């Protein structure tokens, strides 16, 4: 293939950009050709055409424009032209077997022709309704299908600002719009993408597994939007942790990318809460959302946008009807107009009239079964067979009599209104490929959310569990409903659901199934269920260890280690060490190291160090280091430092740092500083910084500040920022503020916010509030704009404590405007402790109005701690009426303490039915 220089003077043509295509067979085909192009050195189009023309054995004769479309276009080219391009590129790139490359090209071309997949689509191409925006209900039967004019609110500013950062190429962003159903989350995301990222293609994964596959196959390009409507389907279902890890990898590796999702508050709380006694199911999802400060709260109401809604209502009958309905329903103060636009409150009203009224008894039961299945974890479209089989459990015996064999189809036709703009209680879906009849259903969002709150404390009838085991759509649905059954102590149902998942290839359910059988005393069944699952054997080891069965635990951990569970080696070594069998522990660690898992030696070293066996710890650290784990060097260094051997510690820390343990340089900073070697401490910080670990500079900054060297601390914080520390910006801002340099403080805070960290603004808000500076409001608002709405809550607390009640309420209102009700909930508790019950209840009402379902339960706990048991009981009862499942357990415990054991048992039972895993012990205690 001739050189470009021989053809024309001047610079070499710029290489073609890779085609931008959604994941699928066409993308794989195009990327295969593009990699050949790169391997060939990105030859010019003329050179490729000439090379093809000089080989009469090639089947095609593409022009320069055709080659351009083959390599950079988004459409499937002709096979012969593609084969010809692949052949000359393979030869030019030095492929070992060019003929095989041509064969592979043909295979990929056929796959792309048979399943080309969708073309790349922008938000505008998708359209709002395809991306989950609810249609406004037509009030006159006209079937109007246009979007209503958009009313921007506070959260829109935050979202647009983040997407602008992505558009300018500064960073990848993750934004999760959290709010109740039908509050405008999807519409806000659609409008923001359409405005700020209008040319970016939008990818919509069907679930967590597809998302994971896209990241694993490098199928998401820079300058792409990943759309996670109903993000709980991607982050809280069985594959959610894998999806969270994949998203973290994507956001770190591909820049810029925008990941947008929506989620109801109850799911966001589930992710945010750390389990106390049960396994932490959402650790990676929680870390992802915290790292990117992803949550943007969407309030229930329009707030100041109500005036704009009234102006729109003059010309839009749908908006006019929604505004009137909000006022009529008593929602005018909150301006819950958007919900009225979608018809959600009307559906709830119809459902609330009970069976046999707006909905027939069968229709009402179908809706209830659908909501129960969804709240218990069935995330995908509900099969009709599941609903038809479950519905009998929701009907009295008299309503089960029907002479119509088509009773279910009749109910579906009524519930799934098909006319545009009409109300549908069930939304039909089609999961199977191609066009055709619906094969799944899900309840309308607003109705779903309302009904699940009413039924949050109720366990479903047996028929729903049985129907799910027989007809759940996916393995993930079976597993999730198995978890729900297990949480509610319906272990027989859980075992059946887990078994069904395993039988359908869902190994994810094996650990849970094995654990349940083991806890039930069926050891043989548990081991059969574990099969060759490394994770299941590790779970069995933990169960047996907790029960004191050391031999059984060792057997299980050994099976887990043999099956590839790396952590099991450490557990096995730990057990043998605890049993006093040092020789067995050492043998286990040695075998682990041979299997590529030297961490077992570290486990033994730390155990021996903790037991005071310094010599044994040193020997184990040395074995870990020799086996290839540089953390062993760090352990040796720390032992040497404790022993006062500074020279040996210096050497070992240096070796550990050179081997990749950058925290070793941080230890060196402290060691040298303590020895008076400030220059050496700075060199160690610089070594860590060169490896993008800023902690050494941060430590040095703190040490200098403790000594009173503000100037030196400022320089060190600056070096930490240069090494990649975003949090160091907050420290710089704090120093500037304390030194009276407000402009410098705000510059540092803005830089931190641009990098996705609001901590600097939070620090400024706190400093200014403590100083009584009104500018604290502006800093708190800036923190909220950067993604940290807690700053407003902090400001409300500080001002309330200082006696500035109007200022506290201003901050609470600011938090509520961004959809975060916690400031009002915090004020209610502060005022309760201060003895101002009237103001406390006014604040908790505001918190509840802003969407804080747990505010009354938290207030009840404050009253209980203060000895007001009657007031606490009233608060808990109010919370249960509002659907807060945590209130049942709190009420049960209070009732038990008051001596009413029978009533306490009933309440504990309700808490168990609500999924409160910590209520079971109370139930056993009060029933026993």
mmCIF file of C-alpha atoms in Angstrom, residues 550-882:
data_model
loop_
_atom_site.group_PDB
_atom_site.id
_atom_site.type_symbol
_atom_site.label_atom_id
_atom_site.label_comp_id
_atom_site.label_asym_id
_atom_site.label_seq_id
_atom_site.Cartn_x
_atom_site.Cartn_y
_atom_site.Cartn_z
ATOM 1 C CA UNK A 550 -15.455 -25.123 63.190
ATOM 2 C CA UNK A 551 -14.949 -28.436 61.354
ATOM 3 C CA UNK A 552 -17.991 -27.878 59.146
ATOM 4 C CA UNK A 553 -16.870 -24.323 58.426
ATOM 5 C CA UNK A 554 -13.380 -25.484 57.462
ATOM 6 C CA UNK A 555 -14.873 -28.056 55.105
ATOM 7 C CA UNK A 556 -17.059 -25.417 53.466
ATOM 8 C CA UNK A 557 -14.287 -22.825 53.199
ATOM 9 C CA UNK A 558 -11.973 -25.445 51.693
ATOM 10 C CA UNK A 559 -14.597 -26.222 49.028
ATOM 11 C CA UNK A 560 -15.047 -22.505 48.379
ATOM 12 C CA UNK A 561 -11.307 -21.943 48.028
ATOM 13 C CA UNK A 562 -10.999 -24.909 45.698
ATOM 14 C CA UNK A 563 -13.785 -23.459 43.555
ATOM 15 C CA UNK A 564 -12.024 -20.101 43.237
ATOM 16 C CA UNK A 565 -13.311 -17.963 46.153
ATOM 17 C CA UNK A 566 -10.107 -16.107 47.063
ATOM 18 C CA UNK A 567 -11.329 -14.778 50.411
ATOM 19 C CA UNK A 568 -12.088 -18.325 51.580
ATOM 20 C CA UNK A 569 -8.366 -19.055 51.915
ATOM 21 C CA UNK A 570 -8.030 -16.312 54.513
ATOM 22 C CA UNK A 571 -11.093 -17.559 56.395
ATOM 23 C CA UNK A 572 -9.712 -21.098 56.419
ATOM 24 C CA UNK A 573 -6.316 -19.932 57.666
ATOM 25 C CA UNK A 574 -7.991 -17.789 60.333
ATOM 26 C CA UNK A 575 -10.049 -20.717 61.648
ATOM 27 C CA UNK A 576 -7.024 -22.996 61.890
ATOM 28 C CA UNK A 577 -5.053 -20.282 63.668
ATOM 29 C CA UNK A 578 -7.938 -19.738 66.101
ATOM 30 C CA UNK A 579 -8.058 -23.480 66.790
ATOM 31 C CA UNK A 580 -4.405 -23.346 67.865
ATOM 32 C CA UNK A 581 -3.199 -25.246 64.821
ATOM 33 C CA UNK A 582 -0.413 -22.937 63.657
ATOM 34 C CA UNK A 583 1.105 -25.574 61.433
ATOM 35 C CA UNK A 584 -2.242 -26.076 59.689
ATOM 36 C CA UNK A 585 -2.704 -22.318 59.352
ATOM 37 C CA UNK A 586 0.730 -21.927 57.773
ATOM 38 C CA UNK A 587 0.079 -24.837 55.435
ATOM 39 C CA UNK A 588 -3.210 -23.260 54.352
ATOM 40 C CA UNK A 589 -1.550 -19.883 53.717
ATOM 41 C CA UNK A 590 1.225 -21.562 51.728
ATOM 42 C CA UNK A 591 -1.326 -23.415 49.572
ATOM 43 C CA UNK A 592 -3.234 -20.173 49.103
ATOM 44 C CA UNK A 593 -0.072 -18.420 47.920
ATOM 45 C CA UNK A 594 0.583 -21.236 45.449
ATOM 46 C CA UNK A 595 -2.968 -20.694 44.169
ATOM 47 C CA UNK A 596 -2.252 -17.001 43.656
ATOM 48 C CA UNK A 597 -3.875 -15.776 46.907
ATOM 49 C CA UNK A 598 -1.098 -14.494 49.199
ATOM 50 C CA UNK A 599 -3.621 -12.474 51.224
ATOM 51 C CA UNK A 600 -3.956 -15.428 53.639
ATOM 52 C CA UNK A 601 -0.446 -14.701 54.914
ATOM 53 C CA UNK A 602 -1.517 -11.114 55.632
ATOM 54 C CA UNK A 603 -4.513 -12.415 57.582
ATOM 55 C CA UNK A 604 -2.260 -14.580 59.744
ATOM 56 C CA UNK A 605 0.224 -11.739 60.215
ATOM 57 C CA UNK A 606 -2.447 -9.365 61.488
ATOM 58 C CA UNK A 607 -3.923 -12.000 63.798
ATOM 59 C CA UNK A 608 -0.510 -12.723 65.302
ATOM 60 C CA UNK A 609 0.329 -9.043 65.584
ATOM 61 C CA UNK A 610 -2.952 -8.433 67.416
ATOM 62 C CA UNK A 611 -2.153 -11.323 69.751
ATOM 63 C CA UNK A 612 1.217 -9.769 70.599
ATOM 64 C CA UNK A 613 3.272 -12.306 68.641
ATOM 65 C CA UNK A 614 5.529 -9.800 66.878
ATOM 66 C CA UNK A 615 7.992 -12.423 65.659
ATOM 67 C CA UNK A 616 5.222 -14.575 64.197
ATOM 68 C CA UNK A 617 3.629 -11.525 62.584
ATOM 69 C CA UNK A 618 6.927 -10.467 61.025
ATOM 70 C CA UNK A 619 7.507 -13.936 59.599
ATOM 71 C CA UNK A 620 4.005 -14.007 58.098
ATOM 72 C CA UNK A 621 4.388 -10.512 56.608
ATOM 73 C CA UNK A 622 7.670 -11.648 55.054
ATOM 74 C CA UNK A 623 5.986 -14.742 53.564
ATOM 75 C CA UNK A 624 3.255 -12.508 52.105
ATOM 76 C CA UNK A 625 5.871 -10.237 50.535
ATOM 77 C CA UNK A 626 7.814 -13.172 49.087
ATOM 78 C CA UNK A 627 4.555 -14.529 47.649
ATOM 79 C CA UNK A 628 4.056 -11.285 45.736
ATOM 80 C CA UNK A 629 1.808 -9.223 48.010
ATOM 81 C CA UNK A 630 3.503 -5.840 48.559
ATOM 82 C CA UNK A 631 1.235 -5.159 51.531
ATOM 83 C CA UNK A 632 3.477 -7.613 53.354
ATOM 84 C CA UNK A 633 6.281 -5.079 52.963
ATOM 85 C CA UNK A 634 4.042 -2.417 54.474
ATOM 86 C CA UNK A 635 3.335 -4.703 57.437
ATOM 87 C CA UNK A 636 7.065 -5.272 57.955
ATOM 88 C CA UNK A 637 7.645 -1.528 57.822
ATOM 89 C CA UNK A 638 5.033 -0.794 60.445
ATOM 90 C CA UNK A 639 6.453 -3.471 62.767
ATOM 91 C CA UNK A 640 9.920 -1.955 62.359
ATOM 92 C CA UNK A 641 8.603 1.546 63.067
ATOM 93 C CA UNK A 642 6.845 0.356 66.223
ATOM 94 C CA UNK A 643 10.056 -1.302 67.330
ATOM 95 C CA UNK A 644 11.905 2.007 66.932
ATOM 96 C CA UNK A 645 14.009 0.804 64.012
ATOM 97 C CA UNK A 646 13.629 3.866 61.798
ATOM 98 C CA UNK A 647 16.179 2.758 59.215
ATOM 99 C CA UNK A 648 14.481 -0.599 58.638
ATOM 100 C CA UNK A 649 11.089 1.101 58.514
ATOM 101 C CA UNK A 650 12.380 3.609 55.940
ATOM 102 C CA UNK A 651 13.699 0.809 53.742
ATOM 103 C CA UNK A 652 10.543 -1.295 53.940
ATOM 104 C CA UNK A 653 8.242 1.667 53.333
ATOM 105 C CA UNK A 654 10.300 2.608 50.297
ATOM 106 C CA UNK A 655 10.152 -0.945 48.928
ATOM 107 C CA UNK A 656 6.389 -1.107 49.504
ATOM 108 C CA UNK A 657 5.864 2.217 47.734
ATOM 109 C CA UNK A 658 8.012 1.156 44.792
ATOM 110 C CA UNK A 659 5.949 -2.045 44.587
ATOM 111 C CA UNK A 660 2.735 -0.069 44.198
ATOM 112 C CA UNK A 661 1.480 0.483 47.769
ATOM 113 C CA UNK A 662 1.335 4.266 47.553
ATOM 114 C CA UNK A 663 0.036 4.592 51.104
ATOM 115 C CA UNK A 664 3.546 3.570 52.199
ATOM 116 C CA UNK A 665 4.737 7.040 51.172
ATOM 117 C CA UNK A 666 2.065 8.528 53.422
ATOM 118 C CA UNK A 667 3.538 6.576 56.332
ATOM 119 C CA UNK A 668 6.953 7.896 55.316
ATOM 120 C CA UNK A 669 5.645 11.452 55.487
ATOM 121 C CA UNK A 670 4.619 10.930 59.118
ATOM 122 C CA UNK A 671 7.765 9.010 60.014
ATOM 123 C CA UNK A 672 10.114 11.656 58.620
ATOM 124 C CA UNK A 673 8.104 14.535 60.066
ATOM 125 C CA UNK A 674 8.254 12.921 63.519
ATOM 126 C CA UNK A 675 12.017 12.603 63.077
ATOM 127 C CA UNK A 676 12.369 16.276 62.179
ATOM 128 C CA UNK A 677 13.107 15.621 58.490
ATOM 129 C CA UNK A 678 10.597 18.010 56.882
ATOM 130 C CA UNK A 679 12.376 17.986 53.521
ATOM 131 C CA UNK A 680 12.267 14.185 53.507
ATOM 132 C CA UNK A 681 8.575 14.268 54.393
ATOM 133 C CA UNK A 682 7.966 16.541 51.411
ATOM 134 C CA UNK A 683 9.908 14.186 49.126
ATOM 135 C CA UNK A 684 7.722 11.276 50.274
ATOM 136 C CA UNK A 685 4.566 13.303 49.635
ATOM 137 C CA UNK A 686 5.861 14.121 46.159
ATOM 138 C CA UNK A 687 6.548 10.429 45.472
ATOM 139 C CA UNK A 688 2.960 9.584 46.380
ATOM 140 C CA UNK A 689 1.688 12.503 44.294
ATOM 141 C CA UNK A 690 3.602 11.278 41.257
ATOM 142 C CA UNK A 691 1.515 8.111 41.533
ATOM 143 C CA UNK A 692 -1.735 10.132 41.740
ATOM 144 C CA UNK A 693 -2.093 9.537 45.486
ATOM 145 C CA UNK A 694 -2.635 12.944 47.087
ATOM 146 C CA UNK A 695 -2.913 11.748 50.678
ATOM 147 C CA UNK A 696 0.767 12.382 51.403
ATOM 148 C CA UNK A 697 0.333 16.062 50.587
ATOM 149 C CA UNK A 698 -2.896 16.165 52.608
ATOM 150 C CA UNK A 699 -1.123 14.699 55.652
ATOM 151 C CA UNK A 700 1.727 17.175 55.263
ATOM 152 C CA UNK A 701 -0.758 20.045 54.990
ATOM 153 C CA UNK A 702 -2.463 19.004 58.241
ATOM 154 C CA UNK A 703 0.863 18.650 60.053
ATOM 155 C CA UNK A 704 1.982 22.108 58.945
ATOM 156 C CA UNK A 705 -1.301 23.648 59.942
ATOM 157 C CA UNK A 706 -1.087 22.046 63.407
ATOM 158 C CA UNK A 707 2.306 23.727 63.737
ATOM 159 C CA UNK A 708 0.751 27.067 62.748
ATOM 160 C CA UNK A 709 2.380 27.200 59.299
ATOM 161 C CA UNK A 710 -0.646 28.424 57.322
ATOM 162 C CA UNK A 711 1.392 29.366 54.267
ATOM 163 C CA UNK A 712 3.081 25.959 54.121
ATOM 164 C CA UNK A 713 -0.255 24.203 54.637
ATOM 165 C CA UNK A 714 -1.768 26.178 51.760
ATOM 166 C CA UNK A 715 1.094 25.147 49.465
ATOM 167 C CA UNK A 716 0.667 21.499 50.452
ATOM 168 C CA UNK A 717 -3.087 21.596 49.862
ATOM 169 C CA UNK A 718 -2.361 23.076 46.424
ATOM 170 C CA UNK A 719 0.005 20.198 45.638
ATOM 171 C CA UNK A 720 -2.700 17.779 46.807
ATOM 172 C CA UNK A 721 -5.151 19.377 44.369
ATOM 173 C CA UNK A 722 -2.583 19.025 41.577
ATOM 174 C CA UNK A 723 -2.211 15.335 42.490
ATOM 175 C CA UNK A 724 -5.923 14.800 41.940
ATOM 176 C CA UNK A 725 -7.510 15.407 45.344
ATOM 177 C CA UNK A 726 -10.877 17.094 45.001
ATOM 178 C CA UNK A 727 -11.408 17.229 48.769
ATOM 179 C CA UNK A 728 -8.240 19.289 49.151
ATOM 180 C CA UNK A 729 -10.112 22.119 47.435
ATOM 181 C CA UNK A 730 -12.423 22.202 50.453
ATOM 182 C CA UNK A 731 -9.437 22.640 52.758
ATOM 183 C CA UNK A 732 -8.058 25.408 50.572
ATOM 184 C CA UNK A 733 -11.445 27.112 50.669
ATOM 185 C CA UNK A 734 -11.552 26.799 54.448
ATOM 186 C CA UNK A 735 -8.072 28.296 54.871
ATOM 187 C CA UNK A 736 -8.872 31.193 52.561
ATOM 188 C CA UNK A 737 -12.135 31.889 54.387
ATOM 189 C CA UNK A 738 -10.462 31.811 57.783
ATOM 190 C CA UNK A 739 -7.794 34.202 56.511
ATOM 191 C CA UNK A 740 -10.406 36.629 55.222
ATOM 192 C CA UNK A 741 -9.861 35.824 51.546
ATOM 193 C CA UNK A 742 -13.508 35.296 50.578
ATOM 194 C CA UNK A 743 -12.830 35.534 46.842
ATOM 195 C CA UNK A 744 -10.120 32.862 47.072
ATOM 196 C CA UNK A 745 -12.391 30.652 49.154
ATOM 197 C CA UNK A 746 -15.159 30.849 46.588
ATOM 198 C CA UNK A 747 -12.748 30.211 43.699
ATOM 199 C CA UNK A 748 -11.602 27.013 45.398
ATOM 200 C CA UNK A 749 -15.193 25.978 46.099
ATOM 201 C CA UNK A 750 -16.197 26.536 42.474
ATOM 202 C CA UNK A 751 -13.270 24.457 41.228
ATOM 203 C CA UNK A 752 -14.246 21.625 43.562
ATOM 204 C CA UNK A 753 -17.857 21.828 42.385
ATOM 205 C CA UNK A 754 -16.733 21.629 38.750
ATOM 206 C CA UNK A 755 -15.044 18.349 39.676
ATOM 207 C CA UNK A 756 -18.222 17.045 41.265
ATOM 208 C CA UNK A 757 -17.460 17.674 44.946
ATOM 209 C CA UNK A 758 -19.604 20.066 46.982
ATOM 210 C CA UNK A 759 -17.647 19.700 50.221
ATOM 211 C CA UNK A 760 -15.927 23.061 49.851
ATOM 212 C CA UNK A 761 -19.252 24.903 49.627
ATOM 213 C CA UNK A 762 -20.538 22.897 52.591
ATOM 214 C CA UNK A 763 -17.496 23.936 54.619
ATOM 215 C CA UNK A 764 -18.019 27.587 53.706
ATOM 216 C CA UNK A 765 -21.709 27.386 54.591
ATOM 217 C CA UNK A 766 -20.817 25.998 58.015
ATOM 218 C CA UNK A 767 -18.106 28.575 58.729
ATOM 219 C CA UNK A 768 -20.358 31.451 57.702
ATOM 220 C CA UNK A 769 -23.343 30.134 59.655
ATOM 221 C CA UNK A 770 -21.242 29.759 62.785
ATOM 222 C CA UNK A 771 -20.085 33.345 62.302
ATOM 223 C CA UNK A 772 -23.664 34.545 61.810
ATOM 224 C CA UNK A 773 -22.887 35.596 58.239
ATOM 225 C CA UNK A 774 -26.016 35.758 55.998
ATOM 226 C CA UNK A 775 -23.814 34.698 53.056
ATOM 227 C CA UNK A 776 -24.140 31.157 54.436
ATOM 228 C CA UNK A 777 -27.372 30.896 52.444
ATOM 229 C CA UNK A 778 -25.550 31.456 49.172
ATOM 230 C CA UNK A 779 -22.895 28.882 50.052
ATOM 231 C CA UNK A 780 -25.530 26.297 50.996
ATOM 232 C CA UNK A 781 -27.387 26.925 47.741
ATOM 233 C CA UNK A 782 -24.120 26.521 45.822
ATOM 234 C CA UNK A 783 -23.524 23.219 47.652
ATOM 235 C CA UNK A 784 -27.001 22.057 46.645
ATOM 236 C CA UNK A 785 -26.262 23.069 43.043
ATOM 237 C CA UNK A 786 -23.146 20.885 43.224
ATOM 238 C CA UNK A 787 -25.207 17.946 44.428
ATOM 239 C CA UNK A 788 -25.085 18.155 48.238
ATOM 240 C CA UNK A 789 -28.528 19.111 49.537
ATOM 241 C CA UNK A 790 -27.435 18.214 53.085
ATOM 242 C CA UNK A 791 -25.839 21.651 53.318
ATOM 243 C CA UNK A 792 -29.275 23.245 53.639
ATOM 244 C CA UNK A 793 -30.155 20.811 56.417
ATOM 245 C CA UNK A 794 -26.913 21.583 58.211
ATOM 246 C CA UNK A 795 -27.649 25.288 57.880
ATOM 247 C CA UNK A 796 -31.153 24.809 59.296
ATOM 248 C CA UNK A 797 -29.753 22.939 62.309
ATOM 249 C CA UNK A 798 -27.122 25.570 63.031
ATOM 250 C CA UNK A 799 -29.560 28.469 62.797
ATOM 251 C CA UNK A 800 -32.171 26.733 64.923
ATOM 252 C CA UNK A 801 -29.536 26.081 67.568
ATOM 253 C CA UNK A 802 -28.527 29.752 67.419
ATOM 254 C CA UNK A 803 -32.128 30.843 67.935
ATOM 255 C CA UNK A 804 -32.588 32.093 64.383
ATOM 256 C CA UNK A 805 -35.881 30.325 63.656
ATOM 257 C CA UNK A 806 -36.764 32.358 60.520
ATOM 258 C CA UNK A 807 -33.293 31.630 59.113
ATOM 259 C CA UNK A 808 -33.668 27.953 59.929
ATOM 260 C CA UNK A 809 -37.014 27.815 58.145
ATOM 261 C CA UNK A 810 -35.540 29.626 55.148
ATOM 262 C CA UNK A 811 -32.878 26.939 54.880
ATOM 263 C CA UNK A 812 -35.477 24.186 55.326
ATOM 264 C CA UNK A 813 -37.580 25.679 52.537
ATOM 265 C CA UNK A 814 -34.494 25.781 50.312
ATOM 266 C CA UNK A 815 -33.893 22.082 50.990
ATOM 267 C CA UNK A 816 -37.523 21.242 50.269
ATOM 268 C CA UNK A 817 -37.328 23.124 46.965
ATOM 269 C CA UNK A 818 -34.702 20.626 45.828
ATOM 270 C CA UNK A 819 -36.904 17.760 47.001
ATOM 271 C CA UNK A 820 -34.990 17.053 50.224
ATOM 272 C CA UNK A 821 -37.376 17.102 53.223
ATOM 273 C CA UNK A 822 -34.750 16.213 55.832
ATOM 274 C CA UNK A 823 -34.219 19.813 56.976
ATOM 275 C CA UNK A 824 -37.834 20.118 58.100
ATOM 276 C CA UNK A 825 -37.656 16.666 59.698
ATOM 277 C CA UNK A 826 -34.518 17.733 61.583
ATOM 278 C CA UNK A 827 -36.218 20.929 62.770
ATOM 279 C CA UNK A 828 -39.147 18.917 64.084
ATOM 280 C CA UNK A 829 -36.821 16.824 66.249
ATOM 281 C CA UNK A 830 -34.825 19.830 67.472
ATOM 282 C CA UNK A 831 -38.006 21.649 68.469
ATOM 283 C CA UNK A 832 -39.397 18.553 70.162
ATOM 284 C CA UNK A 833 -36.268 18.281 72.303
ATOM 285 C CA UNK A 834 -36.639 21.973 73.138
ATOM 286 C CA UNK A 835 -40.188 21.311 74.381
ATOM 287 C CA UNK A 836 -41.970 23.255 71.635
ATOM 288 C CA UNK A 837 -44.490 20.638 70.534
ATOM 289 C CA UNK A 838 -46.619 22.982 68.446
ATOM 290 C CA UNK A 839 -43.636 24.077 66.355
ATOM 291 C CA UNK A 840 -42.377 20.487 66.255
ATOM 292 C CA UNK A 841 -45.605 19.145 64.796
ATOM 293 C CA UNK A 842 -45.795 22.055 62.345
ATOM 294 C CA UNK A 843 -42.295 21.150 61.129
ATOM 295 C CA UNK A 844 -43.005 17.428 60.846
ATOM 296 C CA UNK A 845 -46.126 18.256 58.825
ATOM 297 C CA UNK A 846 -43.956 20.317 56.455
ATOM 298 C CA UNK A 847 -41.486 17.438 56.259
ATOM 299 C CA UNK A 848 -44.263 14.998 55.453
ATOM 300 C CA UNK A 849 -45.667 17.395 52.857
ATOM 301 C CA UNK A 850 -42.221 17.464 51.224
ATOM 302 C CA UNK A 851 -42.163 13.654 51.109
ATOM 303 C CA UNK A 852 -40.368 12.515 54.288
ATOM 304 C CA UNK A 853 -42.250 9.307 55.080
ATOM 305 C CA UNK A 854 -39.969 8.547 58.043
ATOM 306 C CA UNK A 855 -40.332 11.910 59.779
ATOM 307 C CA UNK A 856 -43.107 10.846 62.167
ATOM 308 C CA UNK A 857 -41.234 7.695 63.200
ATOM 309 C CA UNK A 858 -38.093 9.717 63.932
ATOM 310 C CA UNK A 859 -40.165 12.167 65.978
ATOM 311 C CA UNK A 860 -41.695 9.270 67.883
ATOM 312 C CA UNK A 861 -38.237 8.021 68.851
ATOM 313 C CA UNK A 862 -37.334 11.470 70.188
ATOM 314 C CA UNK A 863 -40.497 11.475 72.296
ATOM 315 C CA UNK A 864 -39.827 7.961 73.535
ATOM 316 C CA UNK A 865 -36.270 8.922 74.553
ATOM 317 C CA UNK A 866 -37.742 11.898 76.415
ATOM 318 C CA UNK A 867 -40.147 9.663 78.352
ATOM 319 C CA UNK A 868 -43.320 10.767 76.536
ATOM 320 C CA UNK A 869 -44.603 7.287 75.689
ATOM 321 C CA UNK A 870 -48.117 8.390 74.801
ATOM 322 C CA UNK A 871 -46.830 11.050 72.424
ATOM 323 C CA UNK A 872 -44.424 8.533 70.901
ATOM 324 C CA UNK A 873 -47.243 6.066 70.338
ATOM 325 C CA UNK A 874 -49.327 8.725 68.580
ATOM 326 C CA UNK A 875 -46.376 9.584 66.329
ATOM 327 C CA UNK A 876 -45.772 5.922 65.462
ATOM 328 C CA UNK A 877 -49.447 5.367 64.680
ATOM 329 C CA UNK A 878 -49.448 8.408 62.415
ATOM 330 C CA UNK A 879 -46.376 6.999 60.651
ATOM 331 C CA UNK A 880 -48.015 3.600 60.093
ATOM 332 C CA UNK A 881 -51.024 5.291 58.547
ATOM 333 C CA UNK A 882 -48.667 7.068 56.140
#
